[in-house]
mmCIF file with all atom_site columns, C-alpha atoms in Angstrom:
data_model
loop_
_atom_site.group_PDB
_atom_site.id
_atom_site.type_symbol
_atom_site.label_atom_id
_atom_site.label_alt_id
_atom_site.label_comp_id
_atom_site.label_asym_id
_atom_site.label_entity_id
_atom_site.label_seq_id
_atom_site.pdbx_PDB_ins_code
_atom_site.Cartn_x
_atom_site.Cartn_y
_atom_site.Cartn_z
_atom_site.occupancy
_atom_site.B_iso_or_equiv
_atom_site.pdbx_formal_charge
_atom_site.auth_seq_id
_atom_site.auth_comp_id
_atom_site.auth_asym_id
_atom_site.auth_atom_id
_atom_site.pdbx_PDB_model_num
ATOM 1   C CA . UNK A 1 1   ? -6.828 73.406  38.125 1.00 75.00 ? 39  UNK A CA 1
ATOM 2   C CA . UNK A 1 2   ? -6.341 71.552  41.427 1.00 85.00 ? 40  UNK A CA 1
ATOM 3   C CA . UNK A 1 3   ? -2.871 70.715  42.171 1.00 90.00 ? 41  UNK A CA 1
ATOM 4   C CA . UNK A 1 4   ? -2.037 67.101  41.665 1.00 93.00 ? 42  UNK A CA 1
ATOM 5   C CA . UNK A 1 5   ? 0.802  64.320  42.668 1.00 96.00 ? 43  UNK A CA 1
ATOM 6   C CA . UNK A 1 6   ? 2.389  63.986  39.537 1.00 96.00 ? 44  UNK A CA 1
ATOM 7   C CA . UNK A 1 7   ? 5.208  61.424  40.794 1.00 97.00 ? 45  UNK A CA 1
ATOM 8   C CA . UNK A 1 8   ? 5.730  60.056  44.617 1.00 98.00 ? 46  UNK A CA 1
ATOM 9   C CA . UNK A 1 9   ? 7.730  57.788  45.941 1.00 97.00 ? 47  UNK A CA 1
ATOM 10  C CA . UNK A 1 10  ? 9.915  57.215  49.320 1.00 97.00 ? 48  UNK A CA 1
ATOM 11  C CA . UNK A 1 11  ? 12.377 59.983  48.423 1.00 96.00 ? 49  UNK A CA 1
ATOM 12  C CA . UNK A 1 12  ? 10.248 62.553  46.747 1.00 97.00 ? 50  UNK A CA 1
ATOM 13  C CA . UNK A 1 13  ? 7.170  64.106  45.939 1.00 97.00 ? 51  UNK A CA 1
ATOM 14  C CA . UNK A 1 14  ? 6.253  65.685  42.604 1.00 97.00 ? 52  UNK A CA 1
ATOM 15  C CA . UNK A 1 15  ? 3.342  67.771  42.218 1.00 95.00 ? 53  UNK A CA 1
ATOM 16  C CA . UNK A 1 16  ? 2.136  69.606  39.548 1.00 94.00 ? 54  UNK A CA 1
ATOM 17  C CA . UNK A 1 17  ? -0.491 72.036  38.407 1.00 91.00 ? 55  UNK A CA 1
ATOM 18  C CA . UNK A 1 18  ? -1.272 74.269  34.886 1.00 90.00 ? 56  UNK A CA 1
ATOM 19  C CA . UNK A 1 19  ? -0.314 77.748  34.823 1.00 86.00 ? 57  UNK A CA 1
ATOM 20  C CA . UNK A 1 20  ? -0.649 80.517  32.183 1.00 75.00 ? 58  UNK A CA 1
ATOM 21  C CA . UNK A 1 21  ? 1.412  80.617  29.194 1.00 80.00 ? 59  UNK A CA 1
ATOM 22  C CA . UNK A 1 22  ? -0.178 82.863  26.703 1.00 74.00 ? 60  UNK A CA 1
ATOM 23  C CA . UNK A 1 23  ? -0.963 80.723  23.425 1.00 76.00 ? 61  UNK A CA 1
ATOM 24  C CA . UNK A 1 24  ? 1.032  77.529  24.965 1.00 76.00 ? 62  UNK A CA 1
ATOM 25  C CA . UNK A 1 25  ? -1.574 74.871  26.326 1.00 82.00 ? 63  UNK A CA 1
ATOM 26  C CA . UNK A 1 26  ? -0.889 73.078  28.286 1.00 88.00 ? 64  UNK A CA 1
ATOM 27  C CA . UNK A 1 27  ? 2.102  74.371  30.625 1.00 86.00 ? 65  UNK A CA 1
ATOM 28  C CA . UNK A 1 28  ? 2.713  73.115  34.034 1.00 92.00 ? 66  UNK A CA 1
ATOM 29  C CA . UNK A 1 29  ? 4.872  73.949  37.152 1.00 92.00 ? 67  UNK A CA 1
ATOM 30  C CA . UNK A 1 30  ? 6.199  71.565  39.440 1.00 95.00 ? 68  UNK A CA 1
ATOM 31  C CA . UNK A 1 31  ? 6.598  71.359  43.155 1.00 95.00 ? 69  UNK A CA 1
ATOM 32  C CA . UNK A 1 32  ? 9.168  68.513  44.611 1.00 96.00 ? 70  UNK A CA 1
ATOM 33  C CA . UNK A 1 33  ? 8.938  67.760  48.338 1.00 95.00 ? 71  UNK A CA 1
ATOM 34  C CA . UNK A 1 34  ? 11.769 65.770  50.191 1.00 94.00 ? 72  UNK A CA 1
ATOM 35  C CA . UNK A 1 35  ? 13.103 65.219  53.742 1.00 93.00 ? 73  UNK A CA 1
ATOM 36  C CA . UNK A 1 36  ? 15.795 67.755  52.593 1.00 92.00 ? 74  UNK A CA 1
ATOM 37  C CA . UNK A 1 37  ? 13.392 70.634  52.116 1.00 94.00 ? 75  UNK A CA 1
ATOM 38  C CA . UNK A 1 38  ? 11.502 71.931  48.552 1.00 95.00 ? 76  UNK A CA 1
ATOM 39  C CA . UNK A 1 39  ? 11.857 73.386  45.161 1.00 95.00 ? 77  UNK A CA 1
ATOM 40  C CA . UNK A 1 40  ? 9.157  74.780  42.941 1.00 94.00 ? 78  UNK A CA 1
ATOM 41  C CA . UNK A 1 41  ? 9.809  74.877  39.166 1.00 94.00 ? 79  UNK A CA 1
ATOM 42  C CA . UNK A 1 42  ? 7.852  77.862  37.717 1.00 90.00 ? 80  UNK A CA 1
ATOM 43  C CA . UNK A 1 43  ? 7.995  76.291  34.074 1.00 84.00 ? 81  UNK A CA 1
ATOM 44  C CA . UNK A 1 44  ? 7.036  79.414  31.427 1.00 84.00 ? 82  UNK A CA 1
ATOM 45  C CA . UNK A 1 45  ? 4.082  80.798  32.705 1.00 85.00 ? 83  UNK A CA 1
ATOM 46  C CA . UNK A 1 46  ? 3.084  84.697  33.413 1.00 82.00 ? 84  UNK A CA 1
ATOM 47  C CA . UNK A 1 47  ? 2.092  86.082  36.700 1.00 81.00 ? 85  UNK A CA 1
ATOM 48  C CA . UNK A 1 48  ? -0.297 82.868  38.161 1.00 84.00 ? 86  UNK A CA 1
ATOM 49  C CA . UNK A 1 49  ? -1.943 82.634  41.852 1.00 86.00 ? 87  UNK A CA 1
ATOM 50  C CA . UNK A 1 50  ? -1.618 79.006  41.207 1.00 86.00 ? 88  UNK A CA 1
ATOM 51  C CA . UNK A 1 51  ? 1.826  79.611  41.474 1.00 85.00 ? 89  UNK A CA 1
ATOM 52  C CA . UNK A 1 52  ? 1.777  81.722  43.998 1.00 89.00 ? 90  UNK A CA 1
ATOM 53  C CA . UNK A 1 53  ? -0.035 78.826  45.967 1.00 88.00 ? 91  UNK A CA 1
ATOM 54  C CA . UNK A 1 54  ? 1.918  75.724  44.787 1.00 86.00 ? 92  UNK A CA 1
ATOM 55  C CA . UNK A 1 55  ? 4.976  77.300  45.694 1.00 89.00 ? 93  UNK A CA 1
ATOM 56  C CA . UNK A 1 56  ? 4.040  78.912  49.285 1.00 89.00 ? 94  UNK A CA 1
ATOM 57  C CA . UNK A 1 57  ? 6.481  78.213  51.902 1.00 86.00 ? 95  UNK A CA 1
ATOM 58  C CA . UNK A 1 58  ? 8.770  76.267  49.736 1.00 86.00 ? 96  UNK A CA 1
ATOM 59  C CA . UNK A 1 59  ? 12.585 76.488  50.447 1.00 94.00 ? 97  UNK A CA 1
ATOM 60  C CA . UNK A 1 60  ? 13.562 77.429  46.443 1.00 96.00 ? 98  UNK A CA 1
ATOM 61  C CA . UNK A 1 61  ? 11.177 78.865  43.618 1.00 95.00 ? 99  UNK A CA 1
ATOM 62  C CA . UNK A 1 62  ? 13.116 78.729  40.459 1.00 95.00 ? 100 UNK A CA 1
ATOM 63  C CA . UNK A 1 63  ? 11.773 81.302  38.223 1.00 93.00 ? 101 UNK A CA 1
ATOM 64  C CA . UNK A 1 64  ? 11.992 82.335  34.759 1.00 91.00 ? 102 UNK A CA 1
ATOM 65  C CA . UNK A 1 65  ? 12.558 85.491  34.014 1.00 91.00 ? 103 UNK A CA 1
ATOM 66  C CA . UNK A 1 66  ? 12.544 88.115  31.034 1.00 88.00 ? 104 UNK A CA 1
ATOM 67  C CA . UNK A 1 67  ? 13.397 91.767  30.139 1.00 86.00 ? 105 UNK A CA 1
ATOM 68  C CA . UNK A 1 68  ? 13.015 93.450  27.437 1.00 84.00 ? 106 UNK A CA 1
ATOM 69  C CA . UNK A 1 69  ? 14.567 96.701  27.164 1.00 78.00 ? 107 UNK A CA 1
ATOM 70  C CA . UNK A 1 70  ? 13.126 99.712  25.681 1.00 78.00 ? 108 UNK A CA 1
ATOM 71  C CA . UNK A 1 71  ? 13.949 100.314 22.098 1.00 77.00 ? 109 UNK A CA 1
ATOM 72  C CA . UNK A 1 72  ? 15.314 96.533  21.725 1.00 80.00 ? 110 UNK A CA 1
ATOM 73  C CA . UNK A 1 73  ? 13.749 96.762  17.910 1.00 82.00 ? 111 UNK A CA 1
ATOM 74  C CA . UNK A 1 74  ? 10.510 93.737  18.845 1.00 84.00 ? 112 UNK A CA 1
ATOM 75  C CA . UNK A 1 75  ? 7.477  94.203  17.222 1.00 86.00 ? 113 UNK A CA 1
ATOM 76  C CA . UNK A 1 76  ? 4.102  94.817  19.351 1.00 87.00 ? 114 UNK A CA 1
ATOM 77  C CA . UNK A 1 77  ? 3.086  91.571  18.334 1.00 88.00 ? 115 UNK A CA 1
ATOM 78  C CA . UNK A 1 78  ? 6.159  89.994  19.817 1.00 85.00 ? 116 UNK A CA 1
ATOM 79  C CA . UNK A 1 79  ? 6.556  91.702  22.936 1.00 83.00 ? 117 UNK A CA 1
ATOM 80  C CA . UNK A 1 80  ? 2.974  90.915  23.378 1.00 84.00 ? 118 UNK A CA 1
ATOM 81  C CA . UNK A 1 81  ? 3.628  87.592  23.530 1.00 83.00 ? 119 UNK A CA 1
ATOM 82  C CA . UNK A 1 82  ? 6.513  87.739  25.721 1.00 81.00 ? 120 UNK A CA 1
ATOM 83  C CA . UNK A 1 83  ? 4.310  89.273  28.282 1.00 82.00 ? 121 UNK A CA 1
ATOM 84  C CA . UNK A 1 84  ? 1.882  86.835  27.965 1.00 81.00 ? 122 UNK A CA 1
ATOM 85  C CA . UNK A 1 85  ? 3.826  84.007  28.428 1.00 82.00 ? 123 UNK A CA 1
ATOM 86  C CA . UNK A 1 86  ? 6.526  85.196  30.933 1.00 85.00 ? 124 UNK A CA 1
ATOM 87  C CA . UNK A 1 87  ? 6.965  86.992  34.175 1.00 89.00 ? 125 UNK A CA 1
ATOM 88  C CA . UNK A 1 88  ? 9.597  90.383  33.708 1.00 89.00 ? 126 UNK A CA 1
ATOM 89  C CA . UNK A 1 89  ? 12.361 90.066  36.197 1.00 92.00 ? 127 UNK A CA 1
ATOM 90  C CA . UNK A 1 90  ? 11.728 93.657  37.630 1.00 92.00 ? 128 UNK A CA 1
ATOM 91  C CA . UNK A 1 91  ? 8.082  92.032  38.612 1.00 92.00 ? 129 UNK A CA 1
ATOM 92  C CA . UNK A 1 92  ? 9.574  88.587  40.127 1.00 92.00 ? 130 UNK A CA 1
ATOM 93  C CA . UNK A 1 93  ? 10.426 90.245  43.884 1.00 95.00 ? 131 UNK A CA 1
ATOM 94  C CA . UNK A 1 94  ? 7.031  90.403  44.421 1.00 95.00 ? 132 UNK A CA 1
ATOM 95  C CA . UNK A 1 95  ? 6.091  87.075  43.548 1.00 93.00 ? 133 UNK A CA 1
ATOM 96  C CA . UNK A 1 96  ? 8.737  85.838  45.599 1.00 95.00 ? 134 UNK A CA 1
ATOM 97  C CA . UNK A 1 97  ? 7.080  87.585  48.857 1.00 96.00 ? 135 UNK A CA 1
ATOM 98  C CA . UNK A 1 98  ? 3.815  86.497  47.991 1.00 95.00 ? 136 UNK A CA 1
ATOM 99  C CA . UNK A 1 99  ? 5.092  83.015  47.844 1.00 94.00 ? 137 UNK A CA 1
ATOM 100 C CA . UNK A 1 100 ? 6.846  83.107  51.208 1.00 94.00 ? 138 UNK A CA 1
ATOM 101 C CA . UNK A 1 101 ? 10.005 81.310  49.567 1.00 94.00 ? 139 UNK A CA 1
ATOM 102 C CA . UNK A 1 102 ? 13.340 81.257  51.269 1.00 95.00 ? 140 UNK A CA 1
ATOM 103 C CA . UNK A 1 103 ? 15.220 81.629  48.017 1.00 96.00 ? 141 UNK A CA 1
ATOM 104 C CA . UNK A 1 104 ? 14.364 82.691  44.404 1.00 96.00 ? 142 UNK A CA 1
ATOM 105 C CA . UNK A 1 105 ? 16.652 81.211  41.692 1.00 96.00 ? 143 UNK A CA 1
ATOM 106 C CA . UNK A 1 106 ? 16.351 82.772  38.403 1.00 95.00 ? 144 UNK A CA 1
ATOM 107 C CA . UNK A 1 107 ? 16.340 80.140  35.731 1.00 91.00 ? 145 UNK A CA 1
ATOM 108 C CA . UNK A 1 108 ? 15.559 80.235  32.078 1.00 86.00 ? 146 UNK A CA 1
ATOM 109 C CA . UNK A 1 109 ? 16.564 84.180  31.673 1.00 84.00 ? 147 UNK A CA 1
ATOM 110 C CA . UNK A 1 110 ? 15.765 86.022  28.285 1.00 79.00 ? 148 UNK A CA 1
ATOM 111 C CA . UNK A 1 111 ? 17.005 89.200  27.842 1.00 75.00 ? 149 UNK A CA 1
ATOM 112 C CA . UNK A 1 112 ? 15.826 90.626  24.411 1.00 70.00 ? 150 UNK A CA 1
ATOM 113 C CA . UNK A 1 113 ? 18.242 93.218  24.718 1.00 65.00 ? 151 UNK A CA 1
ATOM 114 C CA . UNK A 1 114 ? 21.790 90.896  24.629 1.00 71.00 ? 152 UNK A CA 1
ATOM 115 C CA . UNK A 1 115 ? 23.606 89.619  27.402 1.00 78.00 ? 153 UNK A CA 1
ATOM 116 C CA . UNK A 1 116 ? 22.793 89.677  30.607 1.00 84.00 ? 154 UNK A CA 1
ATOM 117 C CA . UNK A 1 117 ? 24.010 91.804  33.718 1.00 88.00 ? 155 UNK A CA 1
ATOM 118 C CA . UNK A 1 118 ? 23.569 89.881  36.548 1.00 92.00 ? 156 UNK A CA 1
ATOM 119 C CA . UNK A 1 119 ? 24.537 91.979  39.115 1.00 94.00 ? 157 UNK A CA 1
ATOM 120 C CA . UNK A 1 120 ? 20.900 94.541  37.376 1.00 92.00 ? 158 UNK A CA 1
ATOM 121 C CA . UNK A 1 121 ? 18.856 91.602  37.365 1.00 93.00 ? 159 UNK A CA 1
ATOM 122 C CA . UNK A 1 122 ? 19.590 90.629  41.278 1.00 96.00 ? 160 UNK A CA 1
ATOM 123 C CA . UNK A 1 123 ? 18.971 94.347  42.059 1.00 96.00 ? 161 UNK A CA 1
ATOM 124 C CA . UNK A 1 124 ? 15.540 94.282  39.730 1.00 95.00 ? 162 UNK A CA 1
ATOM 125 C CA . UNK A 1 125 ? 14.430 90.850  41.352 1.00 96.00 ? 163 UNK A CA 1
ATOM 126 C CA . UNK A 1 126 ? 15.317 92.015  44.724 1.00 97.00 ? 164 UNK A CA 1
ATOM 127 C CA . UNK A 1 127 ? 12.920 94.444  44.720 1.00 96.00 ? 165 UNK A CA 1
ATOM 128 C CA . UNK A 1 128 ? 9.667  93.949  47.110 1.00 95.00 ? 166 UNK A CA 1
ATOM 129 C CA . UNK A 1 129 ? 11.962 90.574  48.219 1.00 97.00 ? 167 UNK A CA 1
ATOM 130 C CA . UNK A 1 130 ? 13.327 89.481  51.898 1.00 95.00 ? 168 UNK A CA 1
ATOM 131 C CA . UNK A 1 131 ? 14.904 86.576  50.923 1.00 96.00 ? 169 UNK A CA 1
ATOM 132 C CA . UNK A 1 132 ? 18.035 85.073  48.887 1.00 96.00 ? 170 UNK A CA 1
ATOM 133 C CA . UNK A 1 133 ? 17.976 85.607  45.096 1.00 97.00 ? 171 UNK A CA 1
ATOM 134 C CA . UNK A 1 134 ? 20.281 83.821  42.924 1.00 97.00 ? 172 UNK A CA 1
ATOM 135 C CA . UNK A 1 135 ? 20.630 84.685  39.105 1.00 96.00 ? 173 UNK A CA 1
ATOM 136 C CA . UNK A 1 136 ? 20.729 81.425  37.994 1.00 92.00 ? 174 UNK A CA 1
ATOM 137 C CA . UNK A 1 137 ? 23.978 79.783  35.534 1.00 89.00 ? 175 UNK A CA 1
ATOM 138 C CA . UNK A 1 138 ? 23.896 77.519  33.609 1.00 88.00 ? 176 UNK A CA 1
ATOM 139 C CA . UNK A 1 139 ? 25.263 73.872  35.373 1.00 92.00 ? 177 UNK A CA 1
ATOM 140 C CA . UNK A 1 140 ? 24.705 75.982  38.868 1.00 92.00 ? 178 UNK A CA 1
ATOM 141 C CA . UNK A 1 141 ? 24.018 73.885  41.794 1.00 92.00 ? 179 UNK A CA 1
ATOM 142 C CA . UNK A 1 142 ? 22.040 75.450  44.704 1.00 91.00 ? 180 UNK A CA 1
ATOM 143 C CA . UNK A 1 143 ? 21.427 73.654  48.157 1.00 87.00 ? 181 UNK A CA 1
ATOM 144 C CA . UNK A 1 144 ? 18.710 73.100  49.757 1.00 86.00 ? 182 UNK A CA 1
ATOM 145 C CA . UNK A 1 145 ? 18.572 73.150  53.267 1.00 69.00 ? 183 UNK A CA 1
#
């Protein structure tokens, strides 16, 4: 699907697009454009070109992320969908390169396995990554420059 203006006025512009979510139709991302730079909002999606394009040369791409550890106790069936429906955080560097972003922000983070260590998952999303990456908090508040 084409990318589309989903909101625009004279402070912002939203655009949005569908991306891959396993069983889940429909799921969108969304890209917001001011005179103070850009975010992308992956939504829940897997690994997506669309995404890839939507969020190219953006300032911020706030990701999800998910990891589920080995011998966590999920069925096949449930990891399945997992990895249908979201991106692993050890696979997120990459898609932050691809998408030329200044600064990946993990956001909606699932870790099967308990709680998280954040200090792991900004190694694991660093990986195949140049820029800033940020595991995300909740009531965090990241500038945009």
């Amino acid at each position: 699907m084409r990318p589309f203006t989903a909101m625009e006025d004279d402070r912002v512009k939203v655009t949005a697009t569908l991306v891959p979510r396993g069983p889940v139709f429909p799921a969108y991302m969304f890209r917001f454009d001011t005179n103070h730079g850009s975010v992308t909002f992956s939504g829940d999606t897997t690994h997506s070109k669309t995404l890839i394009r939507l969020a190219k040369c953006r300032d911020v791409l706030v990701h999800e992320a998910l990891q589920i550890p080995p011998g966590v106790g999920l069925t096949e069936e449930v990891i399945d969908h997992h990895k249908k429906s979201h991106v692993m955080v050890e696979d997120m560097g990459p898609v932050a390169q691809a998408s030329h972003v200044d600064h990946l922000v993990l956001s909606h983070i699932e870790n099967t396995g308990g709680t998280i260590d954040s200090v792991k998952w900004h190694r694991l999303a660093s990986r195949g990554y140049d820029g800033a990456v940020t595991v995300g908090q909740d009531l965090q508040i990241i500038t945009v420059a």
